[in-house]
Short mmCIF file of C-alpha atoms and ligand atoms in Angstrom, two decimals:
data_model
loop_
_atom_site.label_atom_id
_atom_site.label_comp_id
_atom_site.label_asym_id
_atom_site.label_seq_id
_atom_site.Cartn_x
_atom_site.Cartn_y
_atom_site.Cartn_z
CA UNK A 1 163.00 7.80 49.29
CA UNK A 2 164.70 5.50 51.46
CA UNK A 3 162.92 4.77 54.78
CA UNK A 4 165.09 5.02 57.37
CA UNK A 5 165.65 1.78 58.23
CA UNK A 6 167.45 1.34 54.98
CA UNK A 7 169.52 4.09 55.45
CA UNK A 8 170.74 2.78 58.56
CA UNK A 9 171.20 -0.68 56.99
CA UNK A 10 172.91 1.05 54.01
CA UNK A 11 175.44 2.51 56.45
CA UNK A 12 177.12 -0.29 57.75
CA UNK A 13 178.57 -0.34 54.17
CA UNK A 14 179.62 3.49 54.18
CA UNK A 15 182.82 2.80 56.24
CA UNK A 16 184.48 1.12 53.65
CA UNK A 17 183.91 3.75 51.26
CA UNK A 18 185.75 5.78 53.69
CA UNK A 19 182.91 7.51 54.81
CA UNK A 20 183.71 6.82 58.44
CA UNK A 21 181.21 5.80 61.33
CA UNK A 22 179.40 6.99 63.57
CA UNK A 23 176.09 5.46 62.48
CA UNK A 24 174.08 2.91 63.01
CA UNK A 25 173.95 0.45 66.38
CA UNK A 26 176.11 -2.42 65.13
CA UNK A 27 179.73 -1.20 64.23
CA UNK A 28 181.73 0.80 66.47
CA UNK A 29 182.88 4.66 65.21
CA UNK A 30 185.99 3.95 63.06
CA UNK A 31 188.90 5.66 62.61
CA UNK A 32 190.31 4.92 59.28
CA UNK A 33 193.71 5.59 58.81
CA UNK A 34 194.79 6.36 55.13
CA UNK A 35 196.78 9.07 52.89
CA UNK A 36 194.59 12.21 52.05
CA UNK A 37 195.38 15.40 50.57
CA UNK A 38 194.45 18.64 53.36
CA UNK A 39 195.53 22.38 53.39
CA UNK A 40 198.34 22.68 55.56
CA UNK A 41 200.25 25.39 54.17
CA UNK A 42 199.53 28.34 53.63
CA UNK A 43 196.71 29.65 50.83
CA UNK A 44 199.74 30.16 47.79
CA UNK A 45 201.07 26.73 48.41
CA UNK A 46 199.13 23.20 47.10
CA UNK A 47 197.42 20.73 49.53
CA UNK A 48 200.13 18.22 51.41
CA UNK A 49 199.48 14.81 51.22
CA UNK A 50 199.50 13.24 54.66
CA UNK A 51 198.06 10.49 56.17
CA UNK A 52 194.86 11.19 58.57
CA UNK A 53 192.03 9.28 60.27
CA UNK A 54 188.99 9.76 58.56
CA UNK A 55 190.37 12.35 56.35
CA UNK A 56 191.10 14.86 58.97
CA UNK A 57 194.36 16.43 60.55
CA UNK A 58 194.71 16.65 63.49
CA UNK A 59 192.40 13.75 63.91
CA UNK A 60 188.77 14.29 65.13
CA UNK A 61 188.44 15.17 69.03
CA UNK A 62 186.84 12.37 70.23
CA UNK A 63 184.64 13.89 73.23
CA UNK A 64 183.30 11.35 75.84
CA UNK A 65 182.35 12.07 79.24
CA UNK A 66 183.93 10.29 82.19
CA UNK A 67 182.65 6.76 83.61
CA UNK A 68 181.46 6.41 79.41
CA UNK A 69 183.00 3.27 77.52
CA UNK A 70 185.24 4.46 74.75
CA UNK A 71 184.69 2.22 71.31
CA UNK A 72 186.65 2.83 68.19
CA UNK A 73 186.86 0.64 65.49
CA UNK A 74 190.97 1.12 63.77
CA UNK A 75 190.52 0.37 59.97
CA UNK A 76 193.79 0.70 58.69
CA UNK A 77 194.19 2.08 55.13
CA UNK A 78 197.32 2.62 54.95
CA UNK A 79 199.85 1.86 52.02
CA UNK A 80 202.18 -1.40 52.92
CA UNK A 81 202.39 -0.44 56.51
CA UNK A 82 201.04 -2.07 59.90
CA UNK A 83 199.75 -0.04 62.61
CA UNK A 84 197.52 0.25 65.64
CA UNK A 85 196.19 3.17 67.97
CA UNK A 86 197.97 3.73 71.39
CA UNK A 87 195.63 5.88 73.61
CA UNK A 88 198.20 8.14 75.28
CA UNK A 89 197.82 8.99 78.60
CA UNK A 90 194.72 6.42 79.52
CA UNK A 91 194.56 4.44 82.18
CA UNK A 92 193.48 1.44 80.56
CA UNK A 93 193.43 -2.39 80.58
CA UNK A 94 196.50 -3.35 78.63
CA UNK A 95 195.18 -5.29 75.56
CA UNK A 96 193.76 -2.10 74.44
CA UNK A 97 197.01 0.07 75.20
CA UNK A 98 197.90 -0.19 71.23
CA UNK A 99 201.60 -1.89 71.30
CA UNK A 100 202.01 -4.32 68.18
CA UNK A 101 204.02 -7.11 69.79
CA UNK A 102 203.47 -6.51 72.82
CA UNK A 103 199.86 -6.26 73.72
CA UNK A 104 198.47 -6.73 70.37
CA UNK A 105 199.01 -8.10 67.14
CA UNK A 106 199.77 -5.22 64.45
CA UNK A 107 196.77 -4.33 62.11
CA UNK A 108 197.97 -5.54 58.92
CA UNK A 109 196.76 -2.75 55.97
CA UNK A 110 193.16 -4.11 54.79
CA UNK A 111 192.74 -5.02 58.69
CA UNK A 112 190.88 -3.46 61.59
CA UNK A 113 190.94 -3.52 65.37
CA UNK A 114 187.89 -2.71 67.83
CA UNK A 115 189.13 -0.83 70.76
CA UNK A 116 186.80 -0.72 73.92
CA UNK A 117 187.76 0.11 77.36
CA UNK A 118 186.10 2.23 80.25
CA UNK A 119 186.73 5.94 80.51
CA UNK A 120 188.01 6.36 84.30
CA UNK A 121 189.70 10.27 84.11
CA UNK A 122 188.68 13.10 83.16
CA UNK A 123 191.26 15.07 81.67
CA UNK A 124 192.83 15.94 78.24
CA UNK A 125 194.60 13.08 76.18
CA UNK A 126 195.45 11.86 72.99
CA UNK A 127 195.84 8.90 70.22
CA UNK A 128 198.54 7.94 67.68
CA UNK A 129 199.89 5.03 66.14
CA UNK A 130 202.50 2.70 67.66
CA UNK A 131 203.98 1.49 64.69
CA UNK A 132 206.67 2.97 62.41
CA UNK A 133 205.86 6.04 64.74
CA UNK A 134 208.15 8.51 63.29
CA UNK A 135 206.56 8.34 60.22
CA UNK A 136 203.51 7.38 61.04
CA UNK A 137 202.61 10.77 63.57
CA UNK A 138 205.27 12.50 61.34
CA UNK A 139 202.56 12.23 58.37
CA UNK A 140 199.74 12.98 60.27
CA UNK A 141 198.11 10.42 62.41
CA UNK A 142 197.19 11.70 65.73
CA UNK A 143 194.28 13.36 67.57
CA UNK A 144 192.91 14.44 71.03
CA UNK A 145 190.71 12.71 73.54
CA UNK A 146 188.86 14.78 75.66
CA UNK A 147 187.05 13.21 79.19
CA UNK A 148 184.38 15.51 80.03
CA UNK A 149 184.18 15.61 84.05
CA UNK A 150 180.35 14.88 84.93
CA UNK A 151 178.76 17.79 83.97
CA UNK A 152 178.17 19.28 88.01
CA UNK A 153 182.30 19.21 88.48
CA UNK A 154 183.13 21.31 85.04
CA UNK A 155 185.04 24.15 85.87
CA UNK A 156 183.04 27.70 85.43
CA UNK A 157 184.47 28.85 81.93
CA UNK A 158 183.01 30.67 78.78
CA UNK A 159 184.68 27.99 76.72
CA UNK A 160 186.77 24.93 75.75
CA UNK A 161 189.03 24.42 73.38
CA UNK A 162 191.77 21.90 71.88
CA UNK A 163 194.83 23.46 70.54
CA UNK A 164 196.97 20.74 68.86
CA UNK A 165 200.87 22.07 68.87
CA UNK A 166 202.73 20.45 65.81
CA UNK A 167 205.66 20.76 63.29
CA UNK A 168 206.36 19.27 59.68
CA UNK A 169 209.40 18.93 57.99
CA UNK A 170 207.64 19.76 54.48
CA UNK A 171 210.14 20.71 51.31
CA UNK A 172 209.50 23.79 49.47
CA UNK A 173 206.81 22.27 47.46
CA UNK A 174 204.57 21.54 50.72
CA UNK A 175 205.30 17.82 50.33
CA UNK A 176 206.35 16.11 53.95
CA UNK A 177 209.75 14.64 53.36
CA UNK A 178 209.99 11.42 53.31
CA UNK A 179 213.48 10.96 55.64
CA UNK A 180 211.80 9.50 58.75
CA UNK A 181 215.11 7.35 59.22
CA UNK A 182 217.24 10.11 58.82
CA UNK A 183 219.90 9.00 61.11
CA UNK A 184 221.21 12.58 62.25
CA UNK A 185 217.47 13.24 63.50
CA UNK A 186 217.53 9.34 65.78
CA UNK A 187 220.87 10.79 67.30
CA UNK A 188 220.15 14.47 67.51
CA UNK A 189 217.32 16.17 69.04
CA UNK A 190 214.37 13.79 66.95
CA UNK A 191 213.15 14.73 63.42
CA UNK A 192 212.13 18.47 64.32
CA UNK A 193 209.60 20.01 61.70
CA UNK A 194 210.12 23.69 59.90
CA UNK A 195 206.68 24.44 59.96
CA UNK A 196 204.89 24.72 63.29
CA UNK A 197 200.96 24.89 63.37
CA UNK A 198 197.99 24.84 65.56
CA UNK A 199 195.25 22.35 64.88
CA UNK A 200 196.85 21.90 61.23
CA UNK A 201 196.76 25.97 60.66
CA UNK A 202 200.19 28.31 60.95
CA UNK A 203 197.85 30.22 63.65
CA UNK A 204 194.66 29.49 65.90
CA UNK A 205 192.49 32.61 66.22
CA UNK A 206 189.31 33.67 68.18
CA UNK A 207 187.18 36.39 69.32
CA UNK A 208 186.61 36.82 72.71
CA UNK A 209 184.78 39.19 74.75
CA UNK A 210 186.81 40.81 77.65
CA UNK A 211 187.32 38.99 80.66
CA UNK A 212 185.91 35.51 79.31
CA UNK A 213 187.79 33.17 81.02
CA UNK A 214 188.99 30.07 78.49
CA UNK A 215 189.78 26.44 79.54
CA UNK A 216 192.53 25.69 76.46
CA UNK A 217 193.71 22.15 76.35
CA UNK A 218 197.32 21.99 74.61
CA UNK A 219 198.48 18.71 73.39
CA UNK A 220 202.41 18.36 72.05
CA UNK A 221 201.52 16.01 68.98
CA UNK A 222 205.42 17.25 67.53
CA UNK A 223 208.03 14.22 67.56
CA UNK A 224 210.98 16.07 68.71
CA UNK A 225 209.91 20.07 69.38
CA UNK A 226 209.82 21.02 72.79
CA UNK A 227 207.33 24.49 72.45
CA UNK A 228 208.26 27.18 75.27
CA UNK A 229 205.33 29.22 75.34
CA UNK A 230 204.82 33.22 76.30
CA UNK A 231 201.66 34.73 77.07
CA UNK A 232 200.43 38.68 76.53
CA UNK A 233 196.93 39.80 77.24
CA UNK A 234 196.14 37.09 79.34
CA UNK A 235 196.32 35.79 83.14
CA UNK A 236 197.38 32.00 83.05
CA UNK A 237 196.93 29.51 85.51
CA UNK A 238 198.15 26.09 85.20
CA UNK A 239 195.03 23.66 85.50
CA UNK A 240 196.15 20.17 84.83
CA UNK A 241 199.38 18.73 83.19
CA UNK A 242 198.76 15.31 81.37
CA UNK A 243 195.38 14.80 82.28
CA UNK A 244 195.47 15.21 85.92
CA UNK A 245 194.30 18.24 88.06
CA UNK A 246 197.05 20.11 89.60
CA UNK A 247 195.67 20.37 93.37
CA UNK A 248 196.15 24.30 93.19
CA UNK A 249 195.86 25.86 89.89
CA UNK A 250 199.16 28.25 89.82
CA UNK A 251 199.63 30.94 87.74
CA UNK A 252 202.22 31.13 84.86
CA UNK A 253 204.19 33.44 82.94
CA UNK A 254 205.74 30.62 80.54
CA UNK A 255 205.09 27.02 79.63
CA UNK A 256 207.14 24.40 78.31
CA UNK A 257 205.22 21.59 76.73
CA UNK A 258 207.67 18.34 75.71
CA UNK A 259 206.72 15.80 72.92
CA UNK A 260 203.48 14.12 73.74
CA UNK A 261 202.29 15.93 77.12
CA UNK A 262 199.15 17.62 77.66
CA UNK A 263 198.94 21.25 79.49
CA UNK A 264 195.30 22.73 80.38
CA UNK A 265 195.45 25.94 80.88
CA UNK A 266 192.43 28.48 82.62
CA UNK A 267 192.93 31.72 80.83
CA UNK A 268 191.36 35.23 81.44
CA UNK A 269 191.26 37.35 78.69
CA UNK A 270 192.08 40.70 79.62
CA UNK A 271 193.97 42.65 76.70
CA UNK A 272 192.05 45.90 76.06
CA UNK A 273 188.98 45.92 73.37
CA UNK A 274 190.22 45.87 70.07
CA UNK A 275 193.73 44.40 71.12
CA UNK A 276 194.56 40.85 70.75
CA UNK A 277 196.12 38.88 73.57
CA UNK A 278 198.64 36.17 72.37
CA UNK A 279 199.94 33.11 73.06
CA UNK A 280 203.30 32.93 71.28
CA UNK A 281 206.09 30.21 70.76
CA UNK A 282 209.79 31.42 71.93
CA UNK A 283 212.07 29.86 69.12
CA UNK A 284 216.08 30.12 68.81
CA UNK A 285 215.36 32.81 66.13
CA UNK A 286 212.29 34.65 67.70
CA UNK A 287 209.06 34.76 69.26
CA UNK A 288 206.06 33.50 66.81
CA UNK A 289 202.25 34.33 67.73
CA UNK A 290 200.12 30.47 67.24
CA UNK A 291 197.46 31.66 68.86
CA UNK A 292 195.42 35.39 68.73
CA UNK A 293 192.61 36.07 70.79
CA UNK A 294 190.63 39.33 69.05
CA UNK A 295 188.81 41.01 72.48
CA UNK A 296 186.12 42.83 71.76
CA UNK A 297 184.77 45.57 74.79
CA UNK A 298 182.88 46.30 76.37
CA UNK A 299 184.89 44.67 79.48
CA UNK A 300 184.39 42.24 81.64
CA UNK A 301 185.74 42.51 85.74
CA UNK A 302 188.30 40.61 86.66
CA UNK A 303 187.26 37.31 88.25
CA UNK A 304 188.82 35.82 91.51
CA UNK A 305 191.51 33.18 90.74
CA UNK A 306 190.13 30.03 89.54
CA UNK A 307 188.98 27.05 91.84
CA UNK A 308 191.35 23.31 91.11
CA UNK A 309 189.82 20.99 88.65
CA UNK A 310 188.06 18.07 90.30
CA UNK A 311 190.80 15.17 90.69
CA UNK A 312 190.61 11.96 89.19
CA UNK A 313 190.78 8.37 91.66
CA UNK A 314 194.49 8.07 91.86
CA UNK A 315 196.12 5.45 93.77
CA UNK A 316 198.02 6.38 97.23
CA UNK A 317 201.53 6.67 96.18
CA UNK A 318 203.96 6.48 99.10
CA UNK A 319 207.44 6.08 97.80
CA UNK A 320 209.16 5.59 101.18
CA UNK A 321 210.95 2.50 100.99
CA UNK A 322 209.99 1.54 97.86
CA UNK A 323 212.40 -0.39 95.40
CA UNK A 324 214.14 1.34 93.31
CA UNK A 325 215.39 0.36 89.67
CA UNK A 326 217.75 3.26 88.50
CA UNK A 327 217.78 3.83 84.99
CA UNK A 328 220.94 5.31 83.25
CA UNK A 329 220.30 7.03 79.68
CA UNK A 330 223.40 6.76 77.46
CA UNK A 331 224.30 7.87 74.01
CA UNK A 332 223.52 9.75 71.22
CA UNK A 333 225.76 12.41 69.11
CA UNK A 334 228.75 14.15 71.21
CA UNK A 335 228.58 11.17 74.17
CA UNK A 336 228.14 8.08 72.06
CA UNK A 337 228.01 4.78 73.35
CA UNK A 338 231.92 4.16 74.04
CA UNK A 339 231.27 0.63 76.17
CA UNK A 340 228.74 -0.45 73.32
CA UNK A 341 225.12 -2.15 74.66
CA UNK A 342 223.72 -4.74 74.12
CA UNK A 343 221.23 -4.82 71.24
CA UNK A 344 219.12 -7.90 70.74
CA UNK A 345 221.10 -9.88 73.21
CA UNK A 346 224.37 -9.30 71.53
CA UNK A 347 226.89 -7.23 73.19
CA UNK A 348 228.02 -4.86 70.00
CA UNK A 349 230.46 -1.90 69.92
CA UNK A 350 229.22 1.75 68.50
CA UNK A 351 229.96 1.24 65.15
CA UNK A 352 228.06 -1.97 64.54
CA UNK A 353 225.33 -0.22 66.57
CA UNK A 354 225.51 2.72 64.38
CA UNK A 355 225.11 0.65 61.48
CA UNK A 356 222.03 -1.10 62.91
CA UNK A 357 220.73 1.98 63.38
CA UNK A 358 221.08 2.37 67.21
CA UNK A 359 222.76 5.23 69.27
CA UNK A 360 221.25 5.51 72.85
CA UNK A 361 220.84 2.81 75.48
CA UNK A 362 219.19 2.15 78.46
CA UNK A 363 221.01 0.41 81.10
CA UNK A 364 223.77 -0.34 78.60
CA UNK A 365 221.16 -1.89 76.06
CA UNK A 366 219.59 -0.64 73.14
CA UNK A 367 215.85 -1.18 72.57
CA UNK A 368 213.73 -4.10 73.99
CA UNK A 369 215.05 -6.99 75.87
CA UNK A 370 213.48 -10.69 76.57
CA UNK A 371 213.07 -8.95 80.36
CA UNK A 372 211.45 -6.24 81.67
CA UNK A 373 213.35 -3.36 82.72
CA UNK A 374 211.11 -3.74 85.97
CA UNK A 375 209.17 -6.65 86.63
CA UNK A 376 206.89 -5.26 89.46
CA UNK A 377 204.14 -7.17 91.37
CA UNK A 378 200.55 -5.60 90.88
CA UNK A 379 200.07 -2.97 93.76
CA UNK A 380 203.76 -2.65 93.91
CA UNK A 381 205.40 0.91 94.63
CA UNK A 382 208.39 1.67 92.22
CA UNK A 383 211.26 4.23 91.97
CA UNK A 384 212.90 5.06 88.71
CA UNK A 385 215.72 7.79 88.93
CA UNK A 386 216.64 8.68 85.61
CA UNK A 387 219.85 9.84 85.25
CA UNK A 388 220.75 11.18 81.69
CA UNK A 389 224.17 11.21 80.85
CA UNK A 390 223.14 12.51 76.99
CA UNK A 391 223.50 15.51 75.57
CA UNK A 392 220.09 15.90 74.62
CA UNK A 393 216.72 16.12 76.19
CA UNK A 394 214.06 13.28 76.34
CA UNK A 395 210.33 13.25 77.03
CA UNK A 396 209.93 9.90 79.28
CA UNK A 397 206.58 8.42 78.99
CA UNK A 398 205.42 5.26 81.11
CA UNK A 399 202.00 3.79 79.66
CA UNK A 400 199.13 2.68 81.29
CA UNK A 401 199.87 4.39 85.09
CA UNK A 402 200.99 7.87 85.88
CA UNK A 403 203.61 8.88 88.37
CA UNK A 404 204.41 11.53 89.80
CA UNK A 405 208.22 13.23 90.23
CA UNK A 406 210.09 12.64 93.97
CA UNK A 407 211.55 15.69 94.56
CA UNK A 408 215.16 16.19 96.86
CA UNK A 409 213.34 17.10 99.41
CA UNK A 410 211.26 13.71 99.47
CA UNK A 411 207.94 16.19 98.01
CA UNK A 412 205.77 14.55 95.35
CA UNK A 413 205.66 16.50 92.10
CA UNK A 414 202.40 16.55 90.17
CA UNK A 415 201.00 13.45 88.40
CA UNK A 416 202.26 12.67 84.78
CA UNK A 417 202.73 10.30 82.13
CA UNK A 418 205.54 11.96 80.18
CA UNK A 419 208.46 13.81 81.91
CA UNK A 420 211.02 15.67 80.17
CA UNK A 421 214.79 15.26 81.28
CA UNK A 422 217.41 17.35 80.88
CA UNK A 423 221.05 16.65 79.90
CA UNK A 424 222.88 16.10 83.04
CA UNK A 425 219.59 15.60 84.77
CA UNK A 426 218.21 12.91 87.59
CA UNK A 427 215.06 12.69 88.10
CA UNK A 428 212.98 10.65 89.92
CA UNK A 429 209.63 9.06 89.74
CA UNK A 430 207.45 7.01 91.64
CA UNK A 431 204.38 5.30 90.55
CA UNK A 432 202.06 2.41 91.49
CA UNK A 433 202.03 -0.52 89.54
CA UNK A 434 197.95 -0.86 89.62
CA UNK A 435 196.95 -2.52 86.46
CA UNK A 436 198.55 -5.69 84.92
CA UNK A 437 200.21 -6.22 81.89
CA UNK A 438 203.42 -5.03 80.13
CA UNK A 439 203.49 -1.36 79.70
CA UNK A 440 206.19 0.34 77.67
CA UNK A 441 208.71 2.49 79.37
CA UNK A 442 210.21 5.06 76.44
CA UNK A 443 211.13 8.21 74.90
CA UNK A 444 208.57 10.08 72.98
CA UNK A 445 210.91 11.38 70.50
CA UNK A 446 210.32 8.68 68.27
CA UNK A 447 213.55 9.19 66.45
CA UNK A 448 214.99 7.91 69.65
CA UNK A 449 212.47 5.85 70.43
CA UNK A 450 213.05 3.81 67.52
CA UNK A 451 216.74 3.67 67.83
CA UNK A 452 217.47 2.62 71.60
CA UNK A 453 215.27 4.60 74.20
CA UNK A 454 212.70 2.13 74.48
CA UNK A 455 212.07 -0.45 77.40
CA UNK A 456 209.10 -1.86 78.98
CA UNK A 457 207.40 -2.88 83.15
CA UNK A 458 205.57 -5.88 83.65
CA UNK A 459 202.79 -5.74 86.62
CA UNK A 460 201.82 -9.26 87.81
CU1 LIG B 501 202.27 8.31 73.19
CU2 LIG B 501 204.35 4.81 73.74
O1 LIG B 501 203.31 6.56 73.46
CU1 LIG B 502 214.77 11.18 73.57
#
């Protein structure tokens, strides 16, 4: 028998057998990112291959409780392909926000990162790679991060749980096909999936006893499907949208969650014994059930509307007078690009951008420039009104700071990190620019990410 000393020593070796972390005091938990074979479809069909951290899809909830310093060691396994972990939704300092090129260097395959950085919300949020993302999330690599309030300001519920929305494009075999540059997904509507599961299972199903009262945190890891979601059996209230505490908790008939934003909800389970209450996705061709609660009797009472989550330390946002840097989205099929943009400081006409692989623009240029779309001092208040002169929708995500939506009548919408804009929509948001560095500014449809919708702030 080993004593234990030597099993601790022995472990520092396990994570490159792929064994994964999580012990001993020296190395940080790793996530190792690499192809594995799971059960995604369902029992009649063979295993997919995808590619997961630590062998799992989604990707372990990493639990931590507010105030607690987050460390996670990146090992990346991958075949031939670089890639790094953007934590989605953190406030965080930015050499651990996860961009290769831009506040890191890409983790070569064979290389790791260590990430470490101070949890400061509570709230529901989520990792993925930021490289080659369409392929990357596409195949598998994402998971939730959960911030525990301190255990005094937890909200009075008879459970938690993670629901993980997602869709695959798989073939008929259950292999994920392998068009991630398909150029009618970058100027469509994104690479949308025909399978949709919940946590990596075509349904999520529990018992419940009557009038329990559930706190479900639902994270859009999809790369283009926008889920409207229906409820029967249940009272919903709306607890927190991307992390942050709504100040009243309202309650909801239907929810629409975009590409990459979080949704808790408080649920009371109310459907008779024996019935199942539902939660159930509204598609073009029908209504499909992705969650089934089973209620067992005998009943519960109904319980009082529930109290707000506590809020996390946001900054005073005041966006009165503060300067304003419009932001004109442009492109994609039906509209096009008939001035051309700019794309890596040429000036190029649609075809040539077509070629390159480019359809949308922002501000009349495609992708990154040498500038910042904003350069904003640190403590700075800015405006961005988004007007979107597509014919699609995007999901707008800022990193590293929320904001929160200025409605017409000068009202603050709630706080945010990924807003989803309508064709023929403006919209406009307001956020403080409280941490330095150079956040990106970008679709979360990777598809269009990857072909033109992506910009980035600098705070300094
Ligand atoms: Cu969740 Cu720039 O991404
Ligand atoms: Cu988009």
């Amino acid at each position: 028998m080993p004593n234990r000393r030597e099993v601790i020593a022995g472990a520092v070796a396990l994570p490159a057998l792929g064994l994964g972390g999580q012990v001993g005091a020296a190395a940080p938990p790793i996530l190792r990112a690499a192809p594995e074979r799971v059960r995604l479809a369902p029992e009649d069909y063979p295993e997919t291959e995808v590619w997961a951290y630590n062998g799992q899809v989604p990707g372990q909830t990493l639990r931590y409780e507010q105030g607690q310093v987050l460390e996670v060691r990146l090992e990346n396994a991958l075949p031939e392909q670089d890639s790094t972990i953007h934590w989605h939704g953190l406030r965080l300092p930015n050499e651990m926000d996860g961009v290769p090129g831009l506040t890191q260097a890409p983790v070569r395959p064979g290389e790791a990162f260590d990430y470490r950085f101070a949890l400061r919300d509570a709230g529901t949020f989520w990792y993925h790679p930021h490289a080659h993302s369409v392929e990357q999330i596409s195949r598998g690599l994402a998971g939730v991060l959960v911030v525990d309030e301190p255990e005094a300001a937890r909200p009075d519920v008879d459970g938690d749980e993670v629901l993980v929305l997602d869709d695959w494009r798989m073939a008929s075999d259950a292999v994920i096909r392998e068009d991630f540059g398909a150029w009618h997904d970058m100027s469509h509507a994104g690479r949308l999936g025909n399978y949709v599961t919940v946590n990596a299972r075509p349904e999520y199903r529990r018992k419940v006893a009557r009038g329990e009262r559930l706190r479900l945190r639902l994270v859009n890891t999809a790369t283009a499907r926008i889920f409207t979601l229906r409820f029967r059996g249940m009272r919903v209230w709306l607890a927190a949208l991307d992390g942050m505490p709504l100040e009243t908790p309202g309650e909801v008939e239907e929810v629409v969650i975009a590409p990459a934003q979080r949704t808790d909800l408080l649920v009371d389970l109310l459907a008779e014994p024996g019935e199942e209450a539902l939660i159930a996705s509204v598609e073009r061709d029908g209504t499909y059930a992705l969650a089934g609660f089973t209620v067992t009797g005998p009943g519960g009472v109904a319980r009082d509307a529930p109290a707000a989550l506590v809020p996390n330390d946001m900054p005073l946002l005041e966006p009165e007078g503060a300067r304003a840097v419009p932001l004109v989205m442009e492109g994609g099929a039906m509209r096009g690009l008939p001035e051309g943009a700019i794309w890596r400081g040429n000036k190029m006409e649609m075809r040539a951008l077509a070629e390159a692989g480019q359809f949308w623009a922002f501000n009349g240029m495609a992708g990154m420039g040498e500038a910042p779309l904003v350069d904003a001092f640190l403590g700075e208040t800015i405006r961005i009104p988004m007007t979107n002169r597509t014919a699609f929708s995007h999901a707008m995500h800022l990193h590293g700071m929320h904001f929160r939506e200025v409605m017409n009548d000068g009202s603050l919408g709630p706080w945010r990190d990924t807003l989803l804009v309508a064709p023929a929509e403006v919209r406009e948001i307001a956020f403080v620019a409280e941490t330095p560095g150079d956040w990106m500014f970008h679709c979360h449809m990777p598809s269009h990410q990857m072909s033109g919708m992506m910009n980035w702030i600098r705070v300094s």
